[in-house]
mmCIF file of C-alpha atoms in Angstrom:
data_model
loop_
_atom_site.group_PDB
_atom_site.id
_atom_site.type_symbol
_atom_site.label_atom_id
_atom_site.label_comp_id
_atom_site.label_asym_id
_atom_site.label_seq_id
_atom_site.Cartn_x
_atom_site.Cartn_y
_atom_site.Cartn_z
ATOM 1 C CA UNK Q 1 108.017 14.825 82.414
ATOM 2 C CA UNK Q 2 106.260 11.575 81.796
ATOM 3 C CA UNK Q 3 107.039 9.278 85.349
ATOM 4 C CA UNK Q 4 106.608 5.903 83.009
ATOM 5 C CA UNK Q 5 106.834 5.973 79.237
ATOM 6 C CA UNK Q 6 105.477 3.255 77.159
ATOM 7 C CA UNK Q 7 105.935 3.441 73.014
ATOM 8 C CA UNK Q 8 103.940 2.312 70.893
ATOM 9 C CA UNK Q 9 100.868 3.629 72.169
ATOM 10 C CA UNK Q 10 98.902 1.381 69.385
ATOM 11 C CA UNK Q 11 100.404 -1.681 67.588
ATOM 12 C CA UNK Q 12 98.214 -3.390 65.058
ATOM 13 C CA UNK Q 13 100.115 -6.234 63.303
ATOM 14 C CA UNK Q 14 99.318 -9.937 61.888
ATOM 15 C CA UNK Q 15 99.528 -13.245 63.021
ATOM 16 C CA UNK Q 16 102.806 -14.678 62.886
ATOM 17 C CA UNK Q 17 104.960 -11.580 63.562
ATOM 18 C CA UNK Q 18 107.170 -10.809 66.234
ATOM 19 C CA UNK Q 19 107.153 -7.459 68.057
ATOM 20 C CA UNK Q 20 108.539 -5.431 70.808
ATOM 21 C CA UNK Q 21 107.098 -2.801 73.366
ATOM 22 C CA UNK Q 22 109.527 -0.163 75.338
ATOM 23 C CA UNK Q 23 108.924 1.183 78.530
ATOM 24 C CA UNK Q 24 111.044 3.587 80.387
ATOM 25 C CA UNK Q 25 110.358 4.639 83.721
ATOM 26 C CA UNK Q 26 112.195 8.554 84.761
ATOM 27 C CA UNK Q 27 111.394 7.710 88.487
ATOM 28 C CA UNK Q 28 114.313 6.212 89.736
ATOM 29 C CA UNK Q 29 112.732 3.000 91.094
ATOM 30 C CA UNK Q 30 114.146 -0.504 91.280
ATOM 31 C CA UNK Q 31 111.112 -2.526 90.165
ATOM 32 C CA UNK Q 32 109.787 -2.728 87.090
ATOM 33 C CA UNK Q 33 106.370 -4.777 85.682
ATOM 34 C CA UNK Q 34 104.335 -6.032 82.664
ATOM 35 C CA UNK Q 35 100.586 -6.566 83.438
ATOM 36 C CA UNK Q 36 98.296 -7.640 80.804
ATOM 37 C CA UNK Q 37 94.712 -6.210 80.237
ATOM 38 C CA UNK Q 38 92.068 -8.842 78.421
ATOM 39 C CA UNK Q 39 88.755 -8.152 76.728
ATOM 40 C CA UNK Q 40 86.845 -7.755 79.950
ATOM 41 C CA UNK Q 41 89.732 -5.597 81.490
ATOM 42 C CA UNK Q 42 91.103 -7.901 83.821
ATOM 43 C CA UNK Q 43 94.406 -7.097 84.952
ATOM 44 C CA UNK Q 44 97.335 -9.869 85.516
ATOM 45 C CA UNK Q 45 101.313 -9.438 86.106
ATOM 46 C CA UNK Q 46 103.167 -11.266 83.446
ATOM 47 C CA UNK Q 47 106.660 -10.312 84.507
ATOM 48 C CA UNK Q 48 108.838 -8.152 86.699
ATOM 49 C CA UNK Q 49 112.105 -7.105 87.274
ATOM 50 C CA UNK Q 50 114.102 -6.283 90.415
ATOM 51 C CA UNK Q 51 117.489 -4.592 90.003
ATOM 52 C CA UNK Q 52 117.843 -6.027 86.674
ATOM 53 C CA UNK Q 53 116.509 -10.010 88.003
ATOM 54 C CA UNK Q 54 113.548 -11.246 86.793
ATOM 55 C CA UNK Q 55 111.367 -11.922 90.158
ATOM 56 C CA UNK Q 56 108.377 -13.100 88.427
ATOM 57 C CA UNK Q 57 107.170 -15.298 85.579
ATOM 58 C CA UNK Q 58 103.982 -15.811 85.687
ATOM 59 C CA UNK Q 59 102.500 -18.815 83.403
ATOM 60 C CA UNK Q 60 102.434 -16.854 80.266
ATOM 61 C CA UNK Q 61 104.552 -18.560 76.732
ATOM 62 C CA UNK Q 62 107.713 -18.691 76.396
ATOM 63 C CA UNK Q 63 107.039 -16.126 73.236
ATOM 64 C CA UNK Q 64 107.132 -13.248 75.507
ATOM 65 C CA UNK Q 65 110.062 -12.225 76.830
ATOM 66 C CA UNK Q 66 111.304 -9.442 79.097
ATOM 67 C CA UNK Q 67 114.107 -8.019 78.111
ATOM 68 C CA UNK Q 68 115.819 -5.150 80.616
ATOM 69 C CA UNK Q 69 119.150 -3.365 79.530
ATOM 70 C CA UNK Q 70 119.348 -0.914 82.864
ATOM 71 C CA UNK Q 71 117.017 -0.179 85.867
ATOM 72 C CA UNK Q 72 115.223 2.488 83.860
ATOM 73 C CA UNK Q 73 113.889 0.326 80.935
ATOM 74 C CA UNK Q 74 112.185 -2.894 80.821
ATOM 75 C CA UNK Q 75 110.753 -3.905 77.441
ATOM 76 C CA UNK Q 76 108.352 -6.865 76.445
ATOM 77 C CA UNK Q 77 109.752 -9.186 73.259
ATOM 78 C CA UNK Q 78 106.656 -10.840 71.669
ATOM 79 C CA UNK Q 79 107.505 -13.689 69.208
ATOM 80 C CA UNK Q 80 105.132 -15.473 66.767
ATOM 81 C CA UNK Q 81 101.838 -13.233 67.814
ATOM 82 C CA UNK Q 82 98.210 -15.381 68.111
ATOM 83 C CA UNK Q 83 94.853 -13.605 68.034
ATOM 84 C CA UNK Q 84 94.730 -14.495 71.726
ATOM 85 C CA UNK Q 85 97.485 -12.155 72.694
ATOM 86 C CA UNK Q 86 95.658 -8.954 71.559
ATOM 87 C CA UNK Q 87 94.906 -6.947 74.687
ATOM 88 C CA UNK Q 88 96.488 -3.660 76.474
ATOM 89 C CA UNK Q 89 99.714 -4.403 77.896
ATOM 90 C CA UNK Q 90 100.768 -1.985 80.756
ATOM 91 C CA UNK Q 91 103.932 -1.601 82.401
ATOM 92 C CA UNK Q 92 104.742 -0.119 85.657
ATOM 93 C CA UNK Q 93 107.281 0.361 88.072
ATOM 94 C CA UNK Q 94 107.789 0.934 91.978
ATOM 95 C CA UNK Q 95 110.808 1.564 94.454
ATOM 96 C CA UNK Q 96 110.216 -1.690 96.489
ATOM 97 C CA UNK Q 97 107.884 -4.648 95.381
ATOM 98 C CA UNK Q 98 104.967 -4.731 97.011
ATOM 99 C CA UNK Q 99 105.257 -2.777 99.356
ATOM 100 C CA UNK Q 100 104.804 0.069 97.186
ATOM 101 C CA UNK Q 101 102.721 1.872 95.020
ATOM 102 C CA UNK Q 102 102.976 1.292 91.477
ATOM 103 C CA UNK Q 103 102.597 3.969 88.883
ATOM 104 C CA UNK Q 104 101.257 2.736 85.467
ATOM 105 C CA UNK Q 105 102.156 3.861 82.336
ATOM 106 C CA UNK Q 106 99.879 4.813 79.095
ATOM 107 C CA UNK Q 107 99.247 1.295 77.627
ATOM 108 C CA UNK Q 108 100.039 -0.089 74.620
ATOM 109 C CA UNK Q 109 96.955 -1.693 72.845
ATOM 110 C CA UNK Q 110 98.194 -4.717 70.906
ATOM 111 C CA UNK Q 111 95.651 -6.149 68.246
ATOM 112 C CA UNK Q 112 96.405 -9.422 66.373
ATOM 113 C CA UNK Q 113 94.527 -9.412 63.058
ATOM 114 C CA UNK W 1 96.394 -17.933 98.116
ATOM 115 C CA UNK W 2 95.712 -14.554 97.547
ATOM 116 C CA UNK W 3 92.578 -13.113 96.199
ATOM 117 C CA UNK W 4 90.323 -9.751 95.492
ATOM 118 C CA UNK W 5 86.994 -9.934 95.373
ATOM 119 C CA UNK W 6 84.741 -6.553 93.810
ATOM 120 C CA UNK W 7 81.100 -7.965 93.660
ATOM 121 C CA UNK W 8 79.626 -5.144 91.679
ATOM 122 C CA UNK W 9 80.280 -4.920 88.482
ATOM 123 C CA UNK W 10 78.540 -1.846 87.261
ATOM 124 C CA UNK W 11 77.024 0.842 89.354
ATOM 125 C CA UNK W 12 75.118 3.474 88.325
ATOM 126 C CA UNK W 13 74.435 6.895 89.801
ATOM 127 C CA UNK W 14 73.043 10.115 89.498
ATOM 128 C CA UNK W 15 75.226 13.175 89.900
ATOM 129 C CA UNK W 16 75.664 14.198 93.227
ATOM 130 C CA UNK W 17 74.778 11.356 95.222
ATOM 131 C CA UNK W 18 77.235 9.019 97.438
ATOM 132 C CA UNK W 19 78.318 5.834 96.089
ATOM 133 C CA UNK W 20 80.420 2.915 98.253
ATOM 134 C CA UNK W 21 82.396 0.469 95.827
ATOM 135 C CA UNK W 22 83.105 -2.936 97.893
ATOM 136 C CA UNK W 23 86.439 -4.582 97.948
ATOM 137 C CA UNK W 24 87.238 -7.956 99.735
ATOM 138 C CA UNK W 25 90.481 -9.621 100.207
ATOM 139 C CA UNK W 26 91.836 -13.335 101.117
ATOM 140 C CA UNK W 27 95.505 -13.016 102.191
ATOM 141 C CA UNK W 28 97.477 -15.722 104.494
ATOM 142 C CA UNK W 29 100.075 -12.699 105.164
ATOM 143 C CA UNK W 30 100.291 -11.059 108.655
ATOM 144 C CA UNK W 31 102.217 -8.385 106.690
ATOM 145 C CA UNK W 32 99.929 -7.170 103.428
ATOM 146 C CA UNK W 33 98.965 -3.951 101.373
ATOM 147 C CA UNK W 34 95.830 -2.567 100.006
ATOM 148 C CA UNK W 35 95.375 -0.299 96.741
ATOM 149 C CA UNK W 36 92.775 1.103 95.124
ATOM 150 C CA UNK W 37 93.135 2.300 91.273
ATOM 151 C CA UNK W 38 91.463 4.184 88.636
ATOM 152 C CA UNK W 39 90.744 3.735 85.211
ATOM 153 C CA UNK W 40 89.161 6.548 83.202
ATOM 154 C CA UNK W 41 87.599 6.047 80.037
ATOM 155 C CA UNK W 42 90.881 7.584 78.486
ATOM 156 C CA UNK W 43 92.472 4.429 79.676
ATOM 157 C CA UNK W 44 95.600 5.151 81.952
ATOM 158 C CA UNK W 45 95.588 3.397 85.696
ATOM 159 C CA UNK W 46 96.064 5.818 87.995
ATOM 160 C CA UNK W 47 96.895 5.376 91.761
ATOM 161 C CA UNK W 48 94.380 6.410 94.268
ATOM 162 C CA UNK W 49 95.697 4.964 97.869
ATOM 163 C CA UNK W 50 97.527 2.677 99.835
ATOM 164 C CA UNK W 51 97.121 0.895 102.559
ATOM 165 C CA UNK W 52 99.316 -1.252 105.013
ATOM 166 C CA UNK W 53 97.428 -3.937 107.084
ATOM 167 C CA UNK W 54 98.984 -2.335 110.161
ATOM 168 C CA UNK W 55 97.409 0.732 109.290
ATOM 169 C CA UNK W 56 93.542 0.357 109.867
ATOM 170 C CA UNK W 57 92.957 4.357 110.121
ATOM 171 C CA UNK W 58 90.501 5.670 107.854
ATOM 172 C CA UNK W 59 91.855 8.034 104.935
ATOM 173 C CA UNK W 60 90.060 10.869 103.506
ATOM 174 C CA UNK W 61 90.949 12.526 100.537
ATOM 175 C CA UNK W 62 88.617 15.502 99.375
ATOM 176 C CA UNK W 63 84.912 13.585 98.053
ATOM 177 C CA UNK W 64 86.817 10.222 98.695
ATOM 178 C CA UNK W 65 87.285 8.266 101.692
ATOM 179 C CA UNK W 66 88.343 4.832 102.176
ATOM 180 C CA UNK W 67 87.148 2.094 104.987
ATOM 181 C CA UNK W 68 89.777 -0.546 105.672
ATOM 182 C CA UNK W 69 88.622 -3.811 108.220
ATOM 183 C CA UNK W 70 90.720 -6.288 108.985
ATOM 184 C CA UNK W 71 87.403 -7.747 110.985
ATOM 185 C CA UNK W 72 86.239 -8.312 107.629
ATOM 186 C CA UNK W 73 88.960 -8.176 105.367
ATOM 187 C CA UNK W 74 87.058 -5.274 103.517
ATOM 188 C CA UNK W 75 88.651 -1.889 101.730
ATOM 189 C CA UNK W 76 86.183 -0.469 100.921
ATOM 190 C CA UNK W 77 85.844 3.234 98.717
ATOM 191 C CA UNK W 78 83.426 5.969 98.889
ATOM 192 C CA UNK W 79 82.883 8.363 96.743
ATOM 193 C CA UNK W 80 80.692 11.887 98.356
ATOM 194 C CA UNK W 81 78.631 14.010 96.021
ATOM 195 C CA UNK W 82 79.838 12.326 92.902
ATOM 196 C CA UNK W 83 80.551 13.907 89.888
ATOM 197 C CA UNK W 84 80.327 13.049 86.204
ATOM 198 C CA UNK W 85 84.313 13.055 86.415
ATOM 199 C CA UNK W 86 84.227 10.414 88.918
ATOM 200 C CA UNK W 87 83.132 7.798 86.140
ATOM 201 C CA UNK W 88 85.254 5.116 85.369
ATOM 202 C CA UNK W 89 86.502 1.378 86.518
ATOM 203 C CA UNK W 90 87.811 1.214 89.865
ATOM 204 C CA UNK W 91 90.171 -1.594 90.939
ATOM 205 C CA UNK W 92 91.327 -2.709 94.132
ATOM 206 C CA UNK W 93 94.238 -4.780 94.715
ATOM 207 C CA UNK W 94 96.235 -6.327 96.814
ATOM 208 C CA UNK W 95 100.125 -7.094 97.239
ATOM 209 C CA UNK W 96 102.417 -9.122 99.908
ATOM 210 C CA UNK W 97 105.467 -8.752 101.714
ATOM 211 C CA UNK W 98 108.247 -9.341 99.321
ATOM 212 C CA UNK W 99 110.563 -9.575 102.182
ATOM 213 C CA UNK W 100 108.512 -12.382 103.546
ATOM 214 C CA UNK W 101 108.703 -14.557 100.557
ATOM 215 C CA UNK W 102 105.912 -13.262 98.323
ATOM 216 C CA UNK W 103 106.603 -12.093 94.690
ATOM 217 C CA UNK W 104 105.382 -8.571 95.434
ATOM 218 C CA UNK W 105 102.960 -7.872 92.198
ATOM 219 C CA UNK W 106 99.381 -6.455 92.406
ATOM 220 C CA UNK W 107 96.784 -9.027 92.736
ATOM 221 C CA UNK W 108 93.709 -7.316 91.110
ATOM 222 C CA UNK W 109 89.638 -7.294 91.123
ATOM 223 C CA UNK W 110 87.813 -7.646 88.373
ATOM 224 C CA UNK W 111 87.239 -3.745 88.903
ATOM 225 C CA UNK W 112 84.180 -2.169 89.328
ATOM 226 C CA UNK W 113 82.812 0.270 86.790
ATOM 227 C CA UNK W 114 80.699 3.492 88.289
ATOM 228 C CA UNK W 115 78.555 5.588 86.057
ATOM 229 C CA UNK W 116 77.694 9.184 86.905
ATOM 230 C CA UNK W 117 75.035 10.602 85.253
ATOM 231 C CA UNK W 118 74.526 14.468 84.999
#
């Protein structure tokens, strides 16, 4: 079984749009995370969650949006797409922030055209 | 303020030899933890080790081993007898004590990417 889930895998769509990315994490943890890849594959945390509460939230627009429904899933809203957004947007999770490993999943590669 | 610092950015190597990839960290924490991370062509991250700053031991793992120094705030990887497997960016990282006030996310480098030729 698949420890953290991410769908889509690939998500090519326009300017202007808004889209969505699930993850789902099978582990049983209580932290959950969005990190964004750029062009030269440097890694930042845009959000996570803690037992449902968003803990961080990092300087990125207001067009993304976290969006948890239960401690296993933790999906990232993305409203009005730019060009600038395209990247590979991982999520991960971990039993205790910080402290903790955190196990990745797949990436979803996000291309504005 | 928190920072991780991999100064080579591409390494090359030939099949079988050793090959050290350099990781150093700036933390104000007493209370800190140290990652390092692979990333495979294929794309996925996956987790190599962990280390707590009150645990300075040295790890081996099979061809890898890993040098943590406070003295130096260095974490540094090696990699024995590489293999053409072996390629791929390597990231360190870095996280806080959530319990002491920190927001408990991966601080990354700008990952190092190793090349083993056959």
């Amino acid at each position: 079984d698949t420890a953290v889930s991410q769908t889509p895998k690939y998500l090519v769509t326009q300017m202007g749009n808004d889209k969505s990315i699930k993850c789902e994490q099978n582990l049983g943890h209580d932290t959950m995370y969005w990190y964004k890849q750029d062009s030269k594959k440097f890694l930042k945390i845009m959000f996570s969650y803690n037992n449902k509460e968003l803990i961080i939230n990092e300087t990125v627009p207001n067009r993304f949006s976290p969006k948890s429904p239960d401690k296993a899933h933790l999906n990232l809203h993305i409203n009005s797409l730019e060009l600038g957004d395209s990247a590979v947007y991982f999520c991960a999770s971990s039993q205790d922030p910080g402290a903790d490993e955190q196990y990745f999943g797949p990436g979803t590669r996000l291309t504005v055209t | 303020a928190q920072k991780v610092t991999q100064a080579q950015t591409e390494i090359s190597v030939v099949e079988k030899e050793d090959v050290t990839l350099d990781c150093v960290y700036e933390t104000r924490d007493t209370t800190y933890y140290l990652f390092w991370y692979k990333q495979p062509p294929s794309g996925e991250l996956v987790f190599l080790i962990r280390r707590n700053s009150f645990d300075e031991q040295n790890e081996i793992s099979g061809r890898y081993s890993w040098n943590f120094q406070k003295s130096t705030s260095s974490f540094n990887f090696t990699i024995t007898a590489s293999q053409v497997v072996d390629s791929a960016v390597y990231f360190c990282a870095l996280s806080e004590d959530f319990y002491g006030g920190s927001q408990g996310n991966l601080i990354f480098g700008k990952g190092t990417k190793l090349s083993v030729k056959p």
